[in-house]
Coordinates of C-alpha atoms and ligand atoms in Angstrom, one line a residue:
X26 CA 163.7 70.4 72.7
X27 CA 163.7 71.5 76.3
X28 CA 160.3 72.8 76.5
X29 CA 157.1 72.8 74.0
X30 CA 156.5 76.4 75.8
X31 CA 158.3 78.6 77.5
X32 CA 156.5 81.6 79.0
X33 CA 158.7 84.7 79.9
X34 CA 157.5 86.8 82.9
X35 CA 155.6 85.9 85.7
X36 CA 153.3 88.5 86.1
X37 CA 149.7 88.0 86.4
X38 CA 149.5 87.7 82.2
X39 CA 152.0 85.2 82.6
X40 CA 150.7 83.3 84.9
X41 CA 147.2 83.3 83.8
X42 CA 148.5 81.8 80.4
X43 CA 150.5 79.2 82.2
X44 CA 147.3 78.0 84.0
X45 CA 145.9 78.3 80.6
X46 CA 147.7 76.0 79.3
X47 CA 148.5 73.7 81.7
X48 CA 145.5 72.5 81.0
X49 CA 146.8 70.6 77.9
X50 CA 149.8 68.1 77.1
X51 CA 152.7 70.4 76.9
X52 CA 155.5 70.6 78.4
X53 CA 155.9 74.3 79.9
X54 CA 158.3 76.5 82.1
X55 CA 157.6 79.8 82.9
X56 CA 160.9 82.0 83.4
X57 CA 160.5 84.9 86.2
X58 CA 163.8 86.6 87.1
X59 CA 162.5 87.9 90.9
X60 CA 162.0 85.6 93.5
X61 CA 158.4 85.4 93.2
X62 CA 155.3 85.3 90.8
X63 CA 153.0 88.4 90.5
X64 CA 155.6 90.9 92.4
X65 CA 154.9 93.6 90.2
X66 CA 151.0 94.0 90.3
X67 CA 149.7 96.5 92.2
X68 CA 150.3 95.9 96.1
X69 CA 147.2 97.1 97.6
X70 CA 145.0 94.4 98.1
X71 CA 141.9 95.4 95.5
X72 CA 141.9 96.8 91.8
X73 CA 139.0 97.6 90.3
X74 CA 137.5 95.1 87.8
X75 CA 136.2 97.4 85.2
X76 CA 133.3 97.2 82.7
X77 CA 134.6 98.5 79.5
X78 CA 132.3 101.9 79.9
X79 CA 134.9 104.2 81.1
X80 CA 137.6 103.1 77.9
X81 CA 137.8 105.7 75.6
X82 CA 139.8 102.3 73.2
X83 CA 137.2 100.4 71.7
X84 CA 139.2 97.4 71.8
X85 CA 140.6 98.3 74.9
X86 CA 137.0 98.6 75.6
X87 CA 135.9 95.0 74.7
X88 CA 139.1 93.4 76.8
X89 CA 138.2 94.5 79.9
X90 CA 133.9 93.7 79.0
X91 CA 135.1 89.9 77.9
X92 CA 137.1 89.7 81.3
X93 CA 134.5 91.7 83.5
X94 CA 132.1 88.7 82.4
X95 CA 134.3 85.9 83.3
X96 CA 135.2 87.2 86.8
X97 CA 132.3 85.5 88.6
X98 CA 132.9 81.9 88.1
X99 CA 136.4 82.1 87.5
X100 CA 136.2 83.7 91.5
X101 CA 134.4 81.3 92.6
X102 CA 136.2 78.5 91.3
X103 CA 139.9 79.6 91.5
X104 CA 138.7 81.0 95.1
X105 CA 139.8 84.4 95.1
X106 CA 138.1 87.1 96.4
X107 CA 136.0 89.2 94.4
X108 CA 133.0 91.4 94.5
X109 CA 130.5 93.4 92.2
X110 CA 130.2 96.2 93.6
X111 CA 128.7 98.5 91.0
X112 CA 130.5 102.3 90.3
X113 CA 129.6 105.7 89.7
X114 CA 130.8 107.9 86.9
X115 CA 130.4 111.6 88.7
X116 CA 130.3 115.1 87.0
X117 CA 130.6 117.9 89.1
X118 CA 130.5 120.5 86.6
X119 CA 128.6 121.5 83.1
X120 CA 131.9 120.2 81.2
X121 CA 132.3 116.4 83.2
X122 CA 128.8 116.2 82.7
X123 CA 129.1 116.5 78.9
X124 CA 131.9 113.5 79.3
X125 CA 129.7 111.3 81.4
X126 CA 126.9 111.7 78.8
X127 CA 130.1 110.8 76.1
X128 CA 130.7 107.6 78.5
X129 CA 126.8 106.8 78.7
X130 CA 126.4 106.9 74.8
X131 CA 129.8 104.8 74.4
X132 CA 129.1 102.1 77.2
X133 CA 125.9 101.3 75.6
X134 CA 126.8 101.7 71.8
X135 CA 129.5 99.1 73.0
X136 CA 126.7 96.9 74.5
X137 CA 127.5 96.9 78.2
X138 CA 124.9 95.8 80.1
X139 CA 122.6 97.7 82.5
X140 CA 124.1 101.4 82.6
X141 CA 122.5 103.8 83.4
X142 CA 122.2 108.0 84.5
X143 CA 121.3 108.8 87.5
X144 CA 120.5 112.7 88.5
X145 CA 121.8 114.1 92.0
X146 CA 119.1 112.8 94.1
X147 CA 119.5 109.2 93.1
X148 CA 123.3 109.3 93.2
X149 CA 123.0 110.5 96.4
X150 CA 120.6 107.8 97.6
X151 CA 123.1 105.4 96.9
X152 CA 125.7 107.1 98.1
X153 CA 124.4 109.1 101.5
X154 CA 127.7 110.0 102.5
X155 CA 129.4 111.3 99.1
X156 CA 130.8 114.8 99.9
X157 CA 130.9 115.9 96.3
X158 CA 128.5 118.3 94.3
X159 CA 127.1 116.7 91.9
X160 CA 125.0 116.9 89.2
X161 CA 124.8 113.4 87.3
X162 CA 126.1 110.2 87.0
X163 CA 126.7 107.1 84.9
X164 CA 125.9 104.1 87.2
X165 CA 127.0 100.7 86.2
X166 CA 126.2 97.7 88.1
X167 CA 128.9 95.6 86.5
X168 CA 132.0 97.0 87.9
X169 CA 133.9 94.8 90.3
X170 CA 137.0 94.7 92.8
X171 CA 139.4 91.9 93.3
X172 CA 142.4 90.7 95.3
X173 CA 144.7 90.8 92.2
X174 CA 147.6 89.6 93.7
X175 CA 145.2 86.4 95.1
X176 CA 144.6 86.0 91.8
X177 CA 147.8 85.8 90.2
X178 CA 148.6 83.4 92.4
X179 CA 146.0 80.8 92.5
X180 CA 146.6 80.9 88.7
X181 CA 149.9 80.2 89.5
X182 CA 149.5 77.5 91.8
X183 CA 147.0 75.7 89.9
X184 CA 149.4 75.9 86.6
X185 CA 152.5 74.5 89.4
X186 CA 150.3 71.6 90.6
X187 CA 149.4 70.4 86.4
X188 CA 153.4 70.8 85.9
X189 CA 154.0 73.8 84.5
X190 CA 157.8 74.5 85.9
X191 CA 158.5 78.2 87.3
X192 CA 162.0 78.7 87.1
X193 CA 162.2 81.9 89.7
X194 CA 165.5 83.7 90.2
X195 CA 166.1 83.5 86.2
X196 CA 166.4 87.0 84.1
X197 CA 165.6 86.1 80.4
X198 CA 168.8 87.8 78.4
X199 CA 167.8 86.6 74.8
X200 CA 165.4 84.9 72.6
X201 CA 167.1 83.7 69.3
X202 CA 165.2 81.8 66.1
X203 CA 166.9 78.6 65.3
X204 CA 165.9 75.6 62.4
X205 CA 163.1 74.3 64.8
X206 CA 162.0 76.8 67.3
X207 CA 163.7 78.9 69.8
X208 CA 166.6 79.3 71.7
X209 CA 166.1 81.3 75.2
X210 CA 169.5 82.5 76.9
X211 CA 168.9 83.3 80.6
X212 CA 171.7 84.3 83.3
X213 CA 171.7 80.7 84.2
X214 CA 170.9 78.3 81.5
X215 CA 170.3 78.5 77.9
X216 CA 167.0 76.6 76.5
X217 CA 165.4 75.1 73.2
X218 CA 161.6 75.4 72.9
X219 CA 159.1 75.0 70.2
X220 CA 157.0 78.2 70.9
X221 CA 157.9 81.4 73.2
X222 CA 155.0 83.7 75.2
X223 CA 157.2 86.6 75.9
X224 CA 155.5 89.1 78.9
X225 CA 157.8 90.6 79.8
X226 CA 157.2 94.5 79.3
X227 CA 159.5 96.6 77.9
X228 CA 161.8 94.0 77.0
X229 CA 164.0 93.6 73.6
X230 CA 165.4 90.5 72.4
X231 CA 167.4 89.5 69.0
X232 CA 163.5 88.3 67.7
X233 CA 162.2 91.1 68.4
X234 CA 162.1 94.2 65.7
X235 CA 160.7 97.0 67.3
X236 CA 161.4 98.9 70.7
X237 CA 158.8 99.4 73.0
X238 CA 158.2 102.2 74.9
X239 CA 155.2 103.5 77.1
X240 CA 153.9 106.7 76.1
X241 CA 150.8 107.1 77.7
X242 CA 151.9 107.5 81.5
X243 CA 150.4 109.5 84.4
X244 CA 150.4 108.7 88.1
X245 CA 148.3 107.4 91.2
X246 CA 149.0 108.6 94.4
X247 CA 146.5 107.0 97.4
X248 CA 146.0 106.3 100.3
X249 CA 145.1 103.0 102.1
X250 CA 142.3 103.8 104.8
X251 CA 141.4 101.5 107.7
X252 CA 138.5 99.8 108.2
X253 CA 137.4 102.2 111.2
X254 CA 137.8 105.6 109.5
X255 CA 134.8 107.7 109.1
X256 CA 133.9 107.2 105.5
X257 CA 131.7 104.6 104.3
X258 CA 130.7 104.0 100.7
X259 CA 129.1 101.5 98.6
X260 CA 130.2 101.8 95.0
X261 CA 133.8 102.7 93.6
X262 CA 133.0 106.1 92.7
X263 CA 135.3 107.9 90.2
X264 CA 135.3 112.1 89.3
X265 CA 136.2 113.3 85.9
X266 CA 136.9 116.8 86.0
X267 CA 138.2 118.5 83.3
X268 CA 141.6 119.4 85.0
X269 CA 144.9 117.2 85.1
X270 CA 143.4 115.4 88.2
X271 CA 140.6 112.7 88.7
X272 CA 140.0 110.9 92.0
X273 CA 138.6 107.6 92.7
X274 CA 137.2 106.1 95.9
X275 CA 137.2 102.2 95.9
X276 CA 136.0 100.4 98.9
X277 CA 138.0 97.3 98.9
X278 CA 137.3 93.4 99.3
X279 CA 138.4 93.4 102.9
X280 CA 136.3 96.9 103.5
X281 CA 139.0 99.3 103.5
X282 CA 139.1 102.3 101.8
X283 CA 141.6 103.1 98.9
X284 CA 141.6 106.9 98.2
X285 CA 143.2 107.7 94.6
X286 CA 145.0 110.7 92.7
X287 CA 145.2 110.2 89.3
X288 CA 148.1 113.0 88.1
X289 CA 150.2 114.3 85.6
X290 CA 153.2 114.2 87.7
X291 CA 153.7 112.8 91.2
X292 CA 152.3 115.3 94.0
X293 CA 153.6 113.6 97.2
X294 CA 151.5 113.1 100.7
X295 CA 151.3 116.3 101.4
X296 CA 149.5 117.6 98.6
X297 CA 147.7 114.2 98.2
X298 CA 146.2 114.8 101.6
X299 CA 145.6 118.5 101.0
X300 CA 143.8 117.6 98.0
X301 CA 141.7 114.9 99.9
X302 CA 141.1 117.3 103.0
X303 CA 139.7 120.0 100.2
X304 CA 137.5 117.3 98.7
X305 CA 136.0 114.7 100.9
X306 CA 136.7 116.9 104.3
X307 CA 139.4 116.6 107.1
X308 CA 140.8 112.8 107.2
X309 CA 142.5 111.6 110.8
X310 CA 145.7 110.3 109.2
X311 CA 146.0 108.1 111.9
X312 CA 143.3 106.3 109.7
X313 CA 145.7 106.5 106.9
X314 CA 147.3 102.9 106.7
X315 CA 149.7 103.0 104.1
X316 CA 150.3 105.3 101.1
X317 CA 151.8 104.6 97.8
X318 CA 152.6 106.7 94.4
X319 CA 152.9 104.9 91.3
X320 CA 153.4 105.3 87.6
X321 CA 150.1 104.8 86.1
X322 CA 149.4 103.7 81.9
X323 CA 147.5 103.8 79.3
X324 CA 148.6 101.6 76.3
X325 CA 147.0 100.1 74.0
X326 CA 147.7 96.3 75.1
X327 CA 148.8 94.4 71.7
X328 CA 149.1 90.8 71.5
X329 CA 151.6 90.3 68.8
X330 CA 151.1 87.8 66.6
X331 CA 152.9 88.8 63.7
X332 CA 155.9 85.9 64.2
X333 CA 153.1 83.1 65.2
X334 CA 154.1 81.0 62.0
X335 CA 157.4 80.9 64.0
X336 CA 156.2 80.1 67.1
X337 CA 156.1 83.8 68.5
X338 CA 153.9 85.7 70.7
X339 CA 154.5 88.9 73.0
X340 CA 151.8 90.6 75.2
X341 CA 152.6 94.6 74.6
X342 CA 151.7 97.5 76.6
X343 CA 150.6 98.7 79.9
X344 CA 147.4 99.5 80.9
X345 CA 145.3 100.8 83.8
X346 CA 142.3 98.0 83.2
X347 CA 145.3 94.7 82.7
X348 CA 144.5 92.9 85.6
X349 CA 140.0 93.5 84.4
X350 CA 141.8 91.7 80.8
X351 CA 143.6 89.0 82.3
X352 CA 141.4 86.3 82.0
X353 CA 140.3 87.3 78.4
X354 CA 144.3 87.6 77.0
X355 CA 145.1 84.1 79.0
X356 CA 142.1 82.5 77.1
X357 CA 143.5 84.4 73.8
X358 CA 146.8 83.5 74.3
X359 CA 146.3 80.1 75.0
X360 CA 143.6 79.3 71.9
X361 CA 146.5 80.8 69.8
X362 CA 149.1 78.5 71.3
X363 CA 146.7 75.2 70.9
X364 CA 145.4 76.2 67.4
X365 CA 149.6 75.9 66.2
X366 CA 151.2 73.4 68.2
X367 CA 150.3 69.6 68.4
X368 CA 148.6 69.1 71.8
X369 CA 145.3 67.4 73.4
X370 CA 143.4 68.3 76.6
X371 CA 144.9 66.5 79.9
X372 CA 142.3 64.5 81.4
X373 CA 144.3 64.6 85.0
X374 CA 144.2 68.2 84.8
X375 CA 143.3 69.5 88.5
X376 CA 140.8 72.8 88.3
X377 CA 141.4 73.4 92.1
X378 CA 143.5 75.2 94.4
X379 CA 145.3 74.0 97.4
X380 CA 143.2 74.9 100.4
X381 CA 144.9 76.7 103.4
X382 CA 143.4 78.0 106.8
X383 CA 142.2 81.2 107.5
X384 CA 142.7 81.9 111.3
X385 CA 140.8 84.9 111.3
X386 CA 137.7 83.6 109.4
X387 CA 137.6 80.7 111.7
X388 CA 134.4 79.8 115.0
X389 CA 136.7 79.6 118.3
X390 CA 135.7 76.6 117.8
X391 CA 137.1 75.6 114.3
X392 CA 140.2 77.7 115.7
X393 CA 140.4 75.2 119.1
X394 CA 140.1 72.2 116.5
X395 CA 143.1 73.5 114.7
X396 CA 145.2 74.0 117.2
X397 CA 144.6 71.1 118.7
X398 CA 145.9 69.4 115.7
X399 CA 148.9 71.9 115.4
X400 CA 150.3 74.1 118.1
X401 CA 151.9 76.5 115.9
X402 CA 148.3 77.8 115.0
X403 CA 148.0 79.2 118.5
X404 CA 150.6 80.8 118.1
X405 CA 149.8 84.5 116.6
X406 CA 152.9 86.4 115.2
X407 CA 151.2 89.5 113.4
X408 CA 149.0 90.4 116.3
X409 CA 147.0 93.6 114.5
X410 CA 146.0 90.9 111.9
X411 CA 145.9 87.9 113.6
X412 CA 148.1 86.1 111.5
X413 CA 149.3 82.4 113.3
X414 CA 152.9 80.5 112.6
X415 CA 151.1 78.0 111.2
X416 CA 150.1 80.2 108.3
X417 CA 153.1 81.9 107.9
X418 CA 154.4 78.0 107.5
X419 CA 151.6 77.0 105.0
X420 CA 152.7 80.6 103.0
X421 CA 156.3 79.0 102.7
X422 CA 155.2 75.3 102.1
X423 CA 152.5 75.8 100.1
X424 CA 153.0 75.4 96.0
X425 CA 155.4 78.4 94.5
X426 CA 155.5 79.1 98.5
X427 CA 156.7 82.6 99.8
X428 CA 160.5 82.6 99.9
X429 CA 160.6 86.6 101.1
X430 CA 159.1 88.6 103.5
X431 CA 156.8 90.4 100.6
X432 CA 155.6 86.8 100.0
X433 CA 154.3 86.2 103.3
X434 CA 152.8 90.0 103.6
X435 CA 150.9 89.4 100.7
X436 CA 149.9 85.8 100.6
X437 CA 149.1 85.7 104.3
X438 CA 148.0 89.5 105.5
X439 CA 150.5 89.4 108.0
X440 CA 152.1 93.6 108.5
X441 CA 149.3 95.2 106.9
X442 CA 148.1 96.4 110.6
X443 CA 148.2 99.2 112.5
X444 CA 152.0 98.5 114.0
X445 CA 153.0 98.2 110.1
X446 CA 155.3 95.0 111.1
X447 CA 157.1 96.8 113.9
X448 CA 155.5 94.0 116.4
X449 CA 156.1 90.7 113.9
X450 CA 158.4 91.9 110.9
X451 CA 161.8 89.6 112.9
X452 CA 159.6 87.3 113.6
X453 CA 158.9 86.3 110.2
X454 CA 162.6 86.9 109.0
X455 CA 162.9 84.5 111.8
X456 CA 160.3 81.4 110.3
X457 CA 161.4 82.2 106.5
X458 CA 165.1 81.4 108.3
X459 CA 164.2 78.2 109.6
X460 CA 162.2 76.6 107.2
X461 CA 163.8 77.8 104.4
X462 CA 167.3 76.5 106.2
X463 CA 169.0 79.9 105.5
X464 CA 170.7 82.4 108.0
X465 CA 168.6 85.2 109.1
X466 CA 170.8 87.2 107.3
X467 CA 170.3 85.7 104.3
X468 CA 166.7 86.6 103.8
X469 CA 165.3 88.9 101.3
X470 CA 162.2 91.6 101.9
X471 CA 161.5 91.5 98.5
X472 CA 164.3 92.1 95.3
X473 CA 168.0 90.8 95.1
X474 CA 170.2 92.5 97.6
X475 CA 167.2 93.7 99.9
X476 CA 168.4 91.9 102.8
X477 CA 167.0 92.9 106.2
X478 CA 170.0 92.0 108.5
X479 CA 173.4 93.2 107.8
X480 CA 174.8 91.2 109.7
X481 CA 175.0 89.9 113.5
X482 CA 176.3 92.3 116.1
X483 CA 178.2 89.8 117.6
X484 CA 180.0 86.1 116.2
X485 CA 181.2 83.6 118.5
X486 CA 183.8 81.0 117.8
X487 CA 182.7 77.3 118.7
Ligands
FAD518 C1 149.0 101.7 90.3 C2 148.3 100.7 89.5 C3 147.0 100.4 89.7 C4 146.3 99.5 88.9 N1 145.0 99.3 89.1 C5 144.4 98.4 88.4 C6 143.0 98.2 88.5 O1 142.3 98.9 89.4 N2 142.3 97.3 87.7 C7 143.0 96.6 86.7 O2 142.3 95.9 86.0 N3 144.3 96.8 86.6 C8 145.0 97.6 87.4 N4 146.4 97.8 87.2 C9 147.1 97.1 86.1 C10 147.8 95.8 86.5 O3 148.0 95.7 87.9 C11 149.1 95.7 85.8 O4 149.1 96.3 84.5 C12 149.4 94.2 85.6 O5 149.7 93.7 86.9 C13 150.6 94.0 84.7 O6 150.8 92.5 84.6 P1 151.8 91.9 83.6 O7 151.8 90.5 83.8 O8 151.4 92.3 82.2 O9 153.1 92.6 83.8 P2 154.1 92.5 85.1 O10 153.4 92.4 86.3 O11 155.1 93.7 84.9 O12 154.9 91.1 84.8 C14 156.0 91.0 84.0 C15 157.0 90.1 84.8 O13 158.1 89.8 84.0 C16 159.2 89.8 84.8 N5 160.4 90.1 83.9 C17 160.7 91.3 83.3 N6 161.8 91.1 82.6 C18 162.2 89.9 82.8 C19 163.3 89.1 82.3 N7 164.2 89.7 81.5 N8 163.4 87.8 82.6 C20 162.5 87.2 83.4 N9 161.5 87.9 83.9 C21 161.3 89.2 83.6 C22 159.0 90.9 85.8 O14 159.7 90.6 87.0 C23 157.5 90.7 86.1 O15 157.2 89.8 87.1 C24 147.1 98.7 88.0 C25 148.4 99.0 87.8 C26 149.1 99.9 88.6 C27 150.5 100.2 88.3

């Protein structure tokens, strides 16, 4: 056999299983057919770690309640930033306020932990500068927000340093039963493996019987404020009017402000910002930093385990709360996995992340220190961020390292400023060139085929 375990998809389940499981004698790949781990959660930098209280799916419910719970020390010890920030369930109107008294009774029938309903006035002492009317609120304590895509990572770089092998660049094409396990057919190789993890949504192979397909879809439209624009909250506050459309406010772990649309059907800037304007008052959209629309679900998340005497297991469904579950269905997944294949606990296994600099975080003189050691952090590339060489370096070298511009945008910060990129965006095409030995031309912003450079306007012969 190749492979005890192979794990398909590298998305935050993925990876959270692989680190899961690195953690014991087995030999594991994890096959991911983009050129880097995590591409697919969320972009913007926070997602709300959720409580359970607001799931109408008691078992939904419970996921996202078993992972709320874990996210302190597994923050503090995978080192990714997170903070409990507490959220407010608003009505505005005699039919919300029904619901919130509905998500009251259900959050505490489900045994979450310190909820409670506040009236107008104490709402708006917690919140002095919430523009709404309202008339009541659920309040929990609990609710969170995290740097997903932080997180995906340091479980995937944990997993990569205690041997688990990512095979990037590799699309998974088939997964067929033989006498003793599996055989998994990609685009470049074709594999043997005792048991298979399959996350990869949507996807249909020989094994499996039964085609998936997500039903319960709406979407998000929001906008990324900055830091300096003119609103200022405390909790992620979310409205739950009775129409097509809810809106939540999260204030983010770097403290800016994500302003979200949740829709039927896509409604564009425009009438995201009209709808904003009406609701929270006039926003300077030269505050606005970046604004996304995406597809937004509501499955029920299913971890199959109906083909586990043969060594089968597949993570179904989409949902809203995933990355809030992730730590409970990588723990799941991974007692599963132990409990049917022969395996002991490593005793070399390494709980810790790499550590990198953080130029911005640094005393001048920490920062001095560093450069004095290495140049190339006084050298600043994305100046809005303050992003050096020498961490745009440490993004590429570091384990599962950025091979595309998305890679270095997300691991390092560097284009999320005001200029958007426009000052550093070649300069980074530039680095990835040279230390990944490739032509400039040859580098990727993100997918297959999304080169940057055409071409260069002018080739000389030697
Ligand atoms: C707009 C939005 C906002 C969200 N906000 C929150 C939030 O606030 N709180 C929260 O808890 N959650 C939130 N989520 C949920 C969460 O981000 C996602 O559900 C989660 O990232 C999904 O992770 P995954 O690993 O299951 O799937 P994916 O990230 O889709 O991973 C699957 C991986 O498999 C790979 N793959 C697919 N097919 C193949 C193949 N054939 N071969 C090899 N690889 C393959 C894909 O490239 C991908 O990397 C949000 C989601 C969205 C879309």
């Amino acid at each position: 056999m190749d492979y005890d375990v192979l794990i398909l998809g590298g998305g935050i389940i993925g990876c959270a299983v692989a680190y899961e499981l690195s953690k014991y004698s087995l030999n594991i790949a994890l096959i991911e057919k983009d050129y880097d781990i995590a591409d697919d959660v969320a972009l913007i930098n926070s997602a709300v770690v959720y409580d359970g209280s607001e799931c109408d799916d008691t078992l939904m419910a419970k996921l996202e309640m078993i992972g709320n719970e874990m996210f302190d020390e597994l923050s503090e010890r995978l080192k990714v930033p997170f903070k409990r920030q507490g959220s407010l369930i608003v009505a505005e109107d005699e039919v919300s306020e029904e619901k919130v008294n509905e998500i009251y009774k259900r959050g505490i029938e489900l045994g979450v932990k310190n909820i409670r309903i506040l009236d107008k006035n104490q709402v708006y002492e917690l919140e002095p500068n919430l523009n709404l009317k309202v008339l009541k609120a659920v309040y929990s304590p609990n609710t969170g927000v995290v740097c997903p895509y932080d997180l995906a990572l340091a479980y995937g770089e944990i997993a990569f340093d205690n041997g688990v092998n990512f095979r990037l660049e590799e699309e998974v094409l088939d997964i067929q039963k033989i006498t003793k396990g599996f055989r998994v057919i990609t685009n470049k190789n074709k594999f043997t493996c005792k048991m298979v993890i399959n996350t990869t949504p949507g996807q249909n192979y020989s094994i499996d019987s039964t085609e998936k397909s997500y039903k319960d879809k709406r979407n998000l439209s929001f906008f990324l404020l900055e830091k300096d624009c003119r609103f200022n909250y405390n909790n992620t506050i979310f409205t739950i009017k009775d129409s097509a459309e809810n809106v939540r406010i999260i204030p983010t772990v770097p403290g800016n402000i994500i302003l979200a649309l949740n829709t039927e059907e896509p409604v564009g800037y425009e009438n995201t910002l009209k709808e904003f304007n009406s609701f929270l008052g006039q926003i300077d959209e030269n505050k606005i930093n970046a604004f996304y629309q995406w597809p937004y679900y509501k499955d029920t998340i299913i971890i199959d385990e109906s083909l586990i005497d043969k060594g089968y297991i597949k993570v179904i469904g989409k949902h809203y709360g995933q990355v809030t579950m992730t730590p409970s269905i990588g723990k799941m997944v991974c007692e599963t996995i132990i409990s049917n294949i022969n395996c002991k606990l490593k005793k070399d296994f390494i709980d810790k992340r790499r550590e990198v600099y953080n130029f911005r975080e640094l005393s001048n003189e920490d920062r001095n220190q560093l450069i004095k050691v290495n140049k190339k952090y006084g050298n600043i590339i994305c100046v809005c961020q303050n992003i050096t060489e020498g961490e745009i370096i440490d993004a590429i070298r570091r384990p599962l390292g950025a091979r595309t511009v998305e890679g270095i945008k997300r691991r390092t910060g560097a284009t999320f400023g005001n200029c958007k990129g426009a000052h550093c965006f070649n300069k980074i095409v530039s680095i990835l060139g040279r230390e990944t030995n490739k032509r400039p031309t040859e580098i990727v912003n993100d997918l297959r085929n999304s080169n940057i450079l055409k071409s260069r306007i002018k080739e000389f012969q030697k």
